[in-house]
Coordinates of C-alpha atoms in Angstrom, one line a residue:
Chain A
X13 CA 95.2 119.0 68.7
X14 CA 94.1 117.0 71.7
X15 CA 91.6 118.2 74.1
X16 CA 93.9 118.9 77.0
X17 CA 96.2 121.0 74.8
X18 CA 93.3 123.1 73.6
X19 CA 91.9 123.4 77.1
X20 CA 95.3 124.6 78.3
X21 CA 95.4 127.4 75.8
X22 CA 91.8 128.3 76.7
X23 CA 92.5 128.5 80.4
X24 CA 95.6 130.6 80.0
X25 CA 93.8 132.9 77.5
X26 CA 91.1 133.5 80.1
X27 CA 93.8 134.7 82.5
X28 CA 95.4 136.9 79.8
X29 CA 91.9 138.3 79.1
X30 CA 91.3 139.0 82.8
X31 CA 94.5 141.1 83.2
X32 CA 94.3 142.8 79.8
X33 CA 90.6 143.8 80.2
X34 CA 91.2 145.2 83.8
X35 CA 93.8 147.4 82.3
X36 CA 91.4 148.9 79.8
X37 CA 90.6 152.5 80.8
X38 CA 86.8 152.8 81.7
X39 CA 86.6 155.7 79.2
X40 CA 87.1 153.2 76.4
X41 CA 84.6 150.6 77.6
X42 CA 82.2 151.2 74.7
X43 CA 85.0 150.8 72.1
X44 CA 86.1 147.7 74.0
X45 CA 82.7 146.2 73.5
X46 CA 82.7 147.1 69.8
X47 CA 86.1 145.7 69.2
X48 CA 85.5 142.5 71.2
X49 CA 82.4 142.1 69.1
X50 CA 84.5 142.4 65.9
X51 CA 87.1 139.9 67.0
X52 CA 84.7 137.4 68.3
X53 CA 83.5 137.2 64.7
X54 CA 86.7 135.2 64.1
X55 CA 84.0 132.5 64.2
X56 CA 83.9 133.3 60.5
X57 CA 86.7 130.7 60.2
X58 CA 84.2 128.0 60.9
X59 CA 81.7 129.4 58.4
X60 CA 84.5 129.6 55.8
X61 CA 85.5 126.0 56.3
X62 CA 81.8 125.0 56.1
X63 CA 81.2 127.0 52.9
X64 CA 84.4 125.7 51.2
X65 CA 83.8 122.0 52.1
X66 CA 80.0 121.9 51.8
X67 CA 78.7 118.8 50.2
X68 CA 75.3 120.0 49.3
X69 CA 73.7 123.3 48.4
X70 CA 71.7 123.6 51.7
X71 CA 74.9 123.3 53.8
X72 CA 76.7 125.7 51.4
X73 CA 74.1 128.5 51.6
X74 CA 73.7 128.1 55.3
X75 CA 77.5 128.5 55.7
X76 CA 77.6 131.4 53.2
X77 CA 74.8 133.1 55.3
X78 CA 77.2 132.6 58.3
X79 CA 80.0 134.2 56.3
X80 CA 77.8 137.3 55.6
X81 CA 76.7 137.7 59.2
X82 CA 80.3 137.4 60.6
X83 CA 81.6 139.8 57.9
X84 CA 79.0 142.4 58.8
X85 CA 80.3 142.2 62.3
X86 CA 84.0 142.2 61.4
X87 CA 83.8 145.2 59.1
X88 CA 81.1 147.0 61.1
X89 CA 82.8 146.3 64.4
X90 CA 86.3 147.5 63.4
X91 CA 84.9 150.4 61.4
X92 CA 82.7 151.7 64.2
X93 CA 85.6 151.2 66.8
X94 CA 87.9 153.2 64.5
X95 CA 85.3 155.9 64.2
X96 CA 84.8 156.1 68.0
X97 CA 88.5 156.0 68.8
X98 CA 89.2 158.8 66.3
X99 CA 87.0 161.1 68.5
X100 CA 89.0 160.7 71.6
X101 CA 91.3 163.8 71.7
X102 CA 93.6 165.2 74.3
X103 CA 93.3 168.8 75.4
X104 CA 94.9 171.2 73.0
X105 CA 97.7 172.9 74.7
Chain B
X2 CA 109.5 115.5 60.8
X3 CA 108.3 117.7 63.7
X4 CA 105.8 119.2 61.3
X5 CA 104.2 115.9 60.5
X6 CA 104.3 115.0 64.2
X7 CA 102.4 118.2 65.0
X8 CA 99.8 117.6 62.4
X9 CA 99.4 114.0 63.4
X10 CA 98.4 115.3 66.8
X11 CA 95.2 116.9 65.4
X12 CA 92.2 114.7 65.1
X13 CA 90.6 113.9 61.8
X14 CA 91.6 116.2 59.0
X15 CA 95.0 117.4 59.8
X16 CA 95.6 121.2 60.1
X17 CA 99.1 121.8 58.8
X18 CA 101.6 123.2 61.4
X19 CA 102.1 126.5 59.5
X20 CA 98.3 127.1 59.7
X21 CA 98.2 126.4 63.4
X22 CA 101.0 128.8 64.0
X23 CA 99.2 131.4 61.8
X24 CA 96.1 131.1 64.0
X25 CA 98.2 131.4 67.1
X26 CA 99.7 134.7 65.7
X27 CA 96.2 135.9 64.9
X28 CA 95.3 135.2 68.5
X29 CA 98.3 137.2 69.7
X30 CA 97.2 140.1 67.6
X31 CA 93.7 140.0 69.2
X32 CA 95.4 140.2 72.6
X33 CA 97.3 143.2 71.4
X34 CA 94.1 144.8 70.1
X35 CA 92.6 144.8 73.6
X36 CA 95.9 145.8 75.2
X37 CA 95.9 148.9 73.1
X38 CA 92.7 150.1 74.7
X39 CA 94.5 150.7 78.0
X40 CA 94.9 154.3 76.9
X41 CA 93.2 156.5 74.2
X42 CA 96.7 157.2 72.8
X43 CA 97.4 153.6 71.9
X44 CA 93.9 152.6 71.2
X45 CA 93.8 153.1 67.4
X46 CA 97.0 151.0 67.0
X47 CA 95.2 148.4 69.0
X48 CA 92.3 148.4 66.7
X49 CA 94.6 148.0 63.7
X50 CA 96.2 145.0 65.4
X51 CA 92.7 143.5 65.6
X52 CA 92.2 144.0 61.9
X53 CA 95.6 142.4 61.1
X54 CA 94.7 139.4 63.3
X55 CA 91.4 138.9 61.6
X56 CA 93.1 139.2 58.1
X57 CA 95.6 136.5 59.2
X58 CA 92.8 134.2 60.5
X59 CA 90.6 134.6 57.4
X60 CA 93.6 134.4 54.9
X61 CA 94.9 131.2 56.5
X62 CA 91.5 129.6 56.3
X63 CA 91.0 130.5 52.7
X64 CA 94.5 129.2 51.7
X65 CA 93.7 125.9 53.4
X66 CA 90.2 125.5 52.0
X67 CA 90.4 127.1 48.6
X68 CA 87.1 126.0 47.1
X69 CA 84.0 128.0 46.4
X70 CA 86.1 131.1 46.6
X71 CA 83.9 133.2 44.4
X72 CA 80.8 132.7 46.4
X73 CA 82.8 133.2 49.6
X74 CA 84.2 136.4 48.2
X75 CA 80.7 137.7 47.4
X76 CA 79.5 136.8 50.9
X77 CA 82.3 138.7 52.5
X78 CA 81.8 141.6 50.2
X79 CA 78.1 141.8 51.0
X80 CA 79.0 141.7 54.7
X81 CA 81.7 144.3 54.3
X82 CA 79.4 146.8 52.5
X83 CA 76.6 146.3 55.0
X84 CA 78.9 146.5 58.0
X85 CA 80.8 149.6 56.9
X86 CA 77.6 151.4 55.9
X87 CA 76.1 150.7 59.3
X88 CA 79.3 151.7 61.1
X89 CA 79.5 155.0 59.2
X90 CA 75.8 156.0 59.5
X91 CA 75.0 155.0 63.1
X92 CA 74.5 157.9 65.6
X93 CA 76.8 157.8 68.6
X94 CA 73.7 157.8 70.9
X95 CA 72.6 154.6 69.2
X96 CA 75.8 152.8 70.0
X97 CA 74.2 150.5 72.7
X98 CA 71.6 149.1 70.3
X99 CA 74.2 148.7 67.6
X100 CA 76.4 146.7 69.9
X101 CA 73.4 144.5 70.9
X102 CA 72.6 144.0 67.2
X103 CA 76.1 143.0 66.4
X104 CA 76.1 140.5 69.3
X105 CA 73.0 138.9 67.9
X106 CA 74.9 138.3 64.6
X107 CA 77.8 136.7 66.4
X108 CA 75.3 134.4 68.1
X109 CA 73.5 133.5 65.0
X110 CA 76.8 132.9 63.1
X111 CA 77.8 130.5 65.9
X112 CA 74.6 128.6 65.6
X113 CA 75.1 128.4 61.8
X114 CA 78.7 127.2 62.2
X115 CA 77.5 124.6 64.7
X116 CA 74.8 123.3 62.4
X117 CA 77.2 123.2 59.5
X118 CA 79.7 121.2 61.5
X119 CA 77.0 118.9 62.6
X120 CA 75.8 118.4 58.9
X121 CA 79.3 117.9 57.6
X122 CA 81.5 116.8 60.5
X123 CA 84.2 115.3 58.2
X124 CA 85.1 118.7 56.9
X125 CA 85.8 119.9 60.4
X126 CA 87.8 116.8 61.3
X127 CA 85.6 115.8 64.3
X128 CA 84.7 112.3 63.2
X129 CA 86.0 109.0 64.4
X130 CA 86.9 106.0 62.2
X131 CA 83.3 105.1 61.8
X132 CA 82.4 108.6 60.5
X133 CA 80.6 109.5 63.8
X134 CA 81.1 112.8 65.6
X135 CA 83.3 112.1 68.6
X136 CA 81.9 112.6 72.1
X137 CA 84.0 115.6 73.1
X138 CA 83.0 117.4 69.9
X139 CA 79.4 116.6 70.6
X140 CA 79.6 118.4 73.9
X141 CA 81.4 121.4 72.3
X142 CA 78.9 121.5 69.4
X143 CA 75.9 121.3 71.7
X144 CA 77.3 124.0 74.0
X145 CA 78.3 126.2 71.1
X146 CA 74.9 126.0 69.4
X147 CA 73.1 126.6 72.7
X148 CA 75.3 129.6 73.8
X149 CA 75.1 131.0 70.2
X150 CA 71.3 130.7 70.2
X151 CA 71.0 132.4 73.7
X152 CA 73.3 135.2 72.5
X153 CA 71.2 135.7 69.4
X154 CA 67.7 135.8 70.9
X155 CA 68.8 137.6 74.0
X156 CA 70.6 140.3 71.9
X157 CA 67.6 140.7 69.7
X158 CA 65.5 141.5 72.7
X159 CA 68.2 143.8 74.1
X160 CA 68.4 145.5 70.7
X161 CA 64.6 146.0 70.6
X162 CA 64.5 147.4 74.2
X163 CA 67.5 149.7 73.7
X164 CA 66.2 151.1 70.4
X165 CA 62.8 151.8 71.9
X166 CA 61.1 149.4 69.5
X167 CA 60.0 147.5 72.6
X168 CA 59.1 149.0 76.0
X169 CA 62.1 149.2 78.3
X170 CA 60.1 148.2 81.3
X171 CA 60.4 144.6 82.6
X172 CA 57.9 142.0 81.3
X173 CA 57.3 139.6 84.1
X174 CA 55.8 136.2 83.3
X175 CA 54.3 134.3 86.3
X176 CA 56.5 131.5 87.4
X177 CA 59.4 132.7 85.1
X178 CA 62.1 131.5 87.4
X179 CA 60.7 128.0 87.3
X180 CA 60.3 128.2 83.5
X181 CA 63.8 129.5 83.0
X182 CA 65.5 127.0 85.2
X183 CA 63.5 124.2 83.7
X184 CA 64.5 125.2 80.2
X185 CA 68.1 125.5 81.2
X186 CA 68.1 122.0 82.7
X187 CA 66.3 120.7 79.6
X188 CA 69.0 122.2 77.3
X189 CA 71.8 120.6 79.4
X190 CA 69.9 117.2 79.4
X191 CA 69.5 117.4 75.6
X192 CA 73.3 118.1 75.2
X193 CA 73.9 115.1 77.5
X194 CA 71.6 112.9 75.5
X195 CA 73.2 114.1 72.2
X196 CA 76.7 113.3 73.5
X197 CA 75.6 109.8 74.5
X198 CA 73.4 109.1 71.5
X199 CA 76.5 107.5 69.8
X200 CA 75.4 105.5 66.8
X201 CA 73.3 108.4 65.6
X202 CA 69.8 107.1 64.8
X203 CA 67.1 109.3 63.3
X204 CA 66.5 110.9 66.7
X205 CA 70.0 112.5 66.7
X206 CA 69.1 115.3 64.4
X207 CA 66.1 116.2 66.4
X208 CA 68.2 116.5 69.6
X209 CA 70.4 119.2 67.9
X210 CA 67.4 121.1 66.6
X211 CA 65.7 121.0 70.0
X212 CA 68.9 122.3 71.7
X213 CA 68.8 125.3 69.3
X214 CA 65.1 125.9 69.7
X215 CA 65.1 125.7 73.5
X216 CA 68.2 127.9 73.6
X217 CA 66.5 130.5 71.4
X218 CA 63.6 130.5 73.8
X219 CA 65.7 130.8 77.0
X220 CA 67.6 133.8 75.5
X221 CA 64.3 135.5 74.9
X222 CA 62.9 134.6 78.3
X223 CA 66.0 135.7 80.2
X224 CA 66.1 139.2 78.8
X225 CA 62.4 140.3 78.7
X226 CA 62.1 140.7 82.5
X227 CA 65.2 142.9 82.6
X228 CA 64.5 146.7 82.7
X229 CA 66.1 149.5 80.7
X230 CA 68.5 150.7 83.5
X231 CA 70.0 147.2 83.9
X232 CA 70.8 147.1 80.2
X233 CA 74.5 147.9 80.8
X234 CA 74.8 144.6 82.6
X235 CA 72.8 142.8 79.9
X236 CA 74.8 144.1 77.0
X237 CA 78.0 143.2 78.8
X238 CA 76.7 139.8 79.6
X239 CA 75.7 139.1 76.0
X240 CA 79.1 140.4 75.0
X241 CA 80.5 137.7 77.3
X242 CA 78.2 135.0 75.8
X243 CA 79.3 135.8 72.3
X244 CA 82.8 135.2 73.4
X245 CA 82.0 131.8 75.0
X246 CA 80.1 130.8 71.8
X247 CA 83.2 131.6 69.8
X248 CA 85.4 129.6 72.2
X249 CA 83.1 126.6 72.1
X250 CA 83.3 126.6 68.3
X251 CA 87.1 127.0 68.6
X252 CA 87.2 123.8 70.7
X253 CA 85.2 122.0 68.0
X254 CA 87.6 123.2 65.3
X255 CA 90.7 123.0 67.4
X256 CA 91.4 126.5 66.3
X257 CA 93.7 128.6 68.6
X258 CA 92.6 132.0 67.2
X259 CA 89.0 131.2 68.0
X260 CA 89.8 129.9 71.5
X261 CA 92.0 132.8 72.4
X262 CA 89.5 135.3 71.1
X263 CA 86.6 133.5 72.8
X264 CA 88.5 133.6 76.1
X265 CA 89.3 137.3 75.7
X266 CA 85.8 138.3 74.8
X267 CA 84.3 136.1 77.4
X268 CA 86.4 137.5 80.2
X269 CA 85.9 141.0 78.9
X270 CA 82.1 140.8 79.0
X271 CA 82.2 139.1 82.4
X272 CA 84.5 141.8 83.8
X273 CA 82.3 144.6 82.4
X274 CA 79.2 142.9 83.9
X275 CA 81.0 142.7 87.2
X276 CA 82.0 146.4 87.1
X277 CA 78.4 147.4 86.2
X278 CA 76.9 145.3 89.0
X279 CA 79.4 146.7 91.5
X280 CA 78.6 150.2 90.4
X281 CA 74.9 149.6 91.2
X282 CA 75.7 147.5 94.4
X283 CA 73.6 144.7 93.0
X284 CA 74.4 141.1 92.6
X285 CA 74.6 139.6 89.1
X286 CA 71.9 137.1 90.1
X287 CA 69.5 139.8 91.1
X288 CA 70.0 141.6 87.8
X289 CA 69.5 138.4 85.8
X290 CA 66.5 137.5 87.8
X291 CA 65.0 140.8 86.4
X292 CA 62.1 142.9 87.5
X293 CA 64.1 145.9 88.7
X294 CA 62.2 149.1 88.2
X295 CA 59.0 147.3 87.7
X296 CA 57.3 148.7 90.8
X297 CA 58.7 152.2 90.5
X298 CA 57.1 154.5 93.0
X299 CA 55.7 151.7 95.1
X300 CA 58.9 150.8 96.9
X301 CA 61.6 153.0 98.4
X302 CA 60.2 156.4 99.1
X303 CA 56.7 155.1 99.5
X304 CA 53.6 155.3 97.3
X305 CA 52.4 158.9 97.7
X306 CA 55.2 161.3 98.0
X307 CA 54.6 164.5 99.9
X308 CA 55.1 167.7 98.0
X309 CA 58.4 169.2 99.3
X310 CA 59.5 172.7 98.5
X311 CA 62.3 173.2 95.9
X312 CA 63.9 176.1 94.2
X313 CA 63.4 176.6 90.5
X314 CA 65.8 178.7 88.4
X315 CA 66.2 180.0 84.9
X316 CA 69.0 179.7 82.4
X317 CA 70.1 183.2 83.2
X318 CA 70.4 182.3 86.9
X319 CA 72.5 179.3 86.1
X320 CA 74.7 181.3 83.7
X321 CA 75.3 183.9 86.3
X322 CA 76.3 181.4 88.9
X323 CA 78.4 179.3 86.5
X324 CA 80.6 182.3 85.4
X325 CA 81.2 183.4 88.9
X326 CA 82.4 179.9 89.8
X327 CA 86.0 178.8 90.0
X328 CA 85.4 175.2 89.5
X329 CA 82.4 173.4 87.9
X330 CA 81.9 169.6 87.8
X331 CA 79.4 168.4 85.2
X332 CA 77.6 165.1 85.8
X333 CA 76.0 163.7 82.6
X334 CA 73.5 160.9 82.5
X335 CA 71.2 159.0 80.2
X336 CA 69.0 162.1 79.9
X337 CA 71.9 163.9 78.1
X338 CA 72.0 161.2 75.5
X339 CA 68.3 161.2 75.0
X340 CA 68.2 165.0 74.5
X341 CA 71.4 164.9 72.4
X342 CA 72.7 167.7 74.6
X343 CA 76.4 166.8 74.5
X344 CA 77.4 169.3 71.8
X345 CA 75.6 172.2 73.5
X346 CA 77.2 171.1 76.8
X347 CA 80.7 171.3 75.3
X348 CA 79.9 174.8 74.0
X349 CA 78.8 175.8 77.5
X350 CA 82.0 174.4 78.9
X351 CA 84.1 176.2 76.3
X352 CA 82.4 179.5 77.2
X353 CA 83.1 178.9 80.9
X354 CA 86.8 178.0 80.3
X355 CA 87.2 181.2 78.3
X356 CA 86.0 183.0 81.5
X357 CA 88.7 181.2 83.5
X358 CA 86.4 178.6 85.1
X359 CA 87.8 175.1 85.6
X360 CA 85.5 172.6 84.1
X361 CA 85.6 168.8 84.7
X362 CA 83.2 166.0 83.8
X363 CA 82.3 163.2 86.2
X364 CA 81.1 159.9 84.8
X365 CA 79.4 157.2 86.9
X366 CA 80.1 153.6 85.6
X367 CA 76.5 153.0 85.0
X368 CA 75.6 156.3 83.4
X369 CA 73.9 155.6 80.1
X370 CA 72.8 152.3 78.6
X371 CA 76.2 150.6 78.2
X372 CA 79.7 150.8 79.8
X373 CA 81.5 153.9 78.6
X374 CA 78.4 155.3 76.9
X375 CA 78.9 158.9 78.3
X376 CA 82.6 158.9 77.4
X377 CA 81.9 158.2 73.8
X378 CA 79.2 160.9 73.6
X379 CA 81.5 163.5 75.2
X380 CA 84.3 162.4 72.9
X381 CA 81.9 162.9 69.9
X382 CA 81.3 166.4 71.1
X383 CA 85.1 167.0 71.2
X384 CA 85.4 167.1 74.9
X385 CA 89.1 166.3 75.6
X386 CA 89.3 163.0 77.4
X387 CA 91.6 164.4 80.1
X388 CA 88.8 166.6 81.4
X389 CA 86.6 163.5 81.9
X390 CA 87.0 161.6 85.2
X391 CA 85.7 158.4 86.8
X392 CA 83.7 158.3 90.0
X393 CA 86.4 157.3 92.4
X394 CA 88.9 159.8 90.9
X395 CA 86.7 162.9 91.2
X396 CA 84.3 162.2 94.1
X397 CA 86.6 163.9 96.7
X398 CA 86.6 167.1 94.6
X399 CA 83.0 168.0 95.1
X400 CA 83.8 169.5 98.5
X401 CA 86.0 172.1 96.7
X402 CA 83.8 172.7 93.8
X403 CA 81.5 175.7 93.4
X404 CA 78.9 174.2 91.1
X405 CA 77.9 170.6 90.5
X406 CA 76.0 170.7 87.2
X407 CA 73.7 167.6 86.8
X408 CA 72.4 166.9 83.4
X409 CA 70.2 163.9 82.7
X410 CA 71.5 161.9 85.7
X411 CA 69.5 161.2 88.8
X412 CA 70.1 157.9 90.7
X413 CA 73.9 158.3 90.5
X414 CA 73.7 161.5 92.7
X415 CA 71.0 160.3 95.1
X416 CA 72.3 160.5 98.7
X417 CA 69.7 157.9 99.7
X418 CA 72.2 155.4 98.4
X419 CA 74.5 156.4 101.3
X420 CA 71.9 156.8 104.1
X421 CA 68.6 155.0 103.5
X422 CA 68.9 151.3 104.1
X423 CA 65.4 150.7 102.8
X424 CA 66.2 152.3 99.4
X425 CA 66.5 150.0 96.4
X426 CA 69.7 151.8 95.5
X427 CA 71.2 151.6 99.0
X428 CA 74.9 150.9 98.8
X429 CA 75.4 152.1 95.3
X430 CA 78.4 154.4 95.1
X431 CA 77.1 157.9 94.2
X432 CA 78.6 161.3 93.6
X433 CA 78.8 163.5 96.7
X434 CA 77.0 166.4 95.1
X435 CA 75.6 167.5 98.5
X436 CA 79.1 168.7 99.3
X437 CA 79.2 171.2 96.4
X438 CA 78.4 174.8 97.3
X439 CA 75.8 175.1 94.5
X440 CA 73.9 172.4 92.6
X441 CA 72.1 172.9 89.3
X442 CA 69.9 170.0 88.3
X443 CA 68.6 169.8 84.8
X444 CA 65.4 167.7 84.7
X445 CA 62.4 167.6 82.4
X446 CA 59.9 168.0 85.2
X447 CA 59.5 167.3 88.9
X448 CA 57.2 164.5 88.1
X449 CA 59.5 161.8 87.0
X450 CA 61.8 160.2 89.4
X451 CA 65.0 158.2 88.6
X452 CA 64.9 154.8 87.1
X453 CA 65.0 153.2 90.5
X454 CA 61.7 155.0 91.3
X455 CA 63.2 156.7 94.4
X456 CA 62.8 160.3 95.3
X457 CA 66.0 162.3 95.4
X458 CA 66.9 164.5 98.4
X459 CA 69.2 166.5 96.1
X460 CA 66.1 168.2 94.6
X461 CA 65.2 169.8 97.9
X462 CA 68.6 170.8 99.2
X463 CA 69.2 174.5 100.1
X464 CA 71.9 174.9 97.5
X465 CA 70.0 173.1 94.7
X466 CA 68.4 175.0 91.9
X467 CA 66.2 172.9 89.6
X468 CA 66.3 173.8 85.9
X469 CA 63.2 172.2 84.6
X470 CA 63.4 171.9 80.8
X471 CA 64.7 169.8 78.0
X472 CA 68.4 169.3 78.6
X473 CA 69.5 170.5 75.2
X474 CA 67.2 173.5 75.2
X475 CA 68.3 174.5 78.7
X476 CA 72.0 174.2 78.0
X477 CA 71.6 176.2 74.7
X478 CA 69.8 178.9 76.7
X479 CA 72.6 179.0 79.2
X480 CA 75.2 179.3 76.4
X481 CA 73.2 182.3 75.1
X482 CA 73.1 183.9 78.5
X483 CA 76.8 183.4 78.9
X484 CA 77.5 185.7 75.9

């Protein structure tokens, strides 16, 4: 993709982020941080490509270390968010 | 035909059109994940959307790059076991340091991906005909590595401070503003030099390494002068950085899922930082400059505080007044988290509700050590979320409430924020507890003042009774007295 196309997506996504995040209820700001942390680990895509295409062992193990780090975040982030969200209950009527 | 046109538009190694669409779908799922958090009812579905998006992004990548799958599978499995174990075991009070720790991993992963792309640019499709990394990608790589490294070292310091492994008080180096600015300028200059270094001599590798080293250093330098109470801003800011790091890598890879996520997370952290700064009436710059809380006691109320008379009460007094009340508003703060008093507090509220007392909770945006910290702790103690209110929604109700029950909070109820222009917390929105008929203030002792180091007139008001004890112990005693 050319740079301008990517930049367009980025700028529009910033606006989407702005409106979506303002609509998050303050009570859920901690889960918001946990889940944004999990999704920002989509950076794992880069580590996966690097691990799959590595031409030498150093590059491969470096990339695999990246995969481990990002996976901790992905699984840990989603799991801890799930755990927190499960605690939010409405008043029993 | 259109498919080949689409793929021809990518530079270097072509990403097939189906994969680009799949990444876009993943990005949309990430938007839905955050959208779900607009209410607790839809939040769990939102989180699941996030998981689906991640599965799509990872699956797509593995289908396109299907080598070394066993090693990759093992790496993911190791991460999964570690991640899930941590997530299950972590105490809810330790959530701020967990989030900081997770941020550091995103930052480090970004650095690793950046270095990997630099070592093997052809795999990422960022080379020109001569096999050199193209200029735009150099800027993106440099920025990605720098932001990732700052996120990493900054989050490590935040983690150490939040978990108490390092003192929460600010560490002020002489000339730190000059050092920090100089380092930032040097990083930008190095990225510039790397972009222009073109033909890639032996010096090129050193430039990338130096970008990383200086960025690690600046992350460390930026966070050490920032005190514990400003941590909500720091954690939000690092959250934002981890997003921008992901976005920079997304630019390098031309990956829409990463760019959308990066923009979402970047905005999210930035908005949270803004909300936290606004709730303290401080500018972002002054928080980042650090040092707040360093000269506690010296500023504000003046060095030697005169002894002023206050009333002290017992758990029995408090229980008696609480059960006579029609309406009680509870204001929790960081002290409740430290004392782990949230469960006892909910028991107390249950007892009062049985006696027909209306109980509400009032949360200040900066209560605790991260945005929403108090809400999670109350949720953990099974407090229904519809009894918990934000500052602006509940502040007008203090005039009609019989008891304001302050547990572990201090600065957020300090009227000096409204009246005393010389106070360091002047202008910060605070709870109008002075309007309540009766105030109970749980505090460990009269000695310590709030984080801002300012005396609090609420202690000495006519209607205030100080309950000087450990928050959990005191609330448990009140629960006993209510029986």
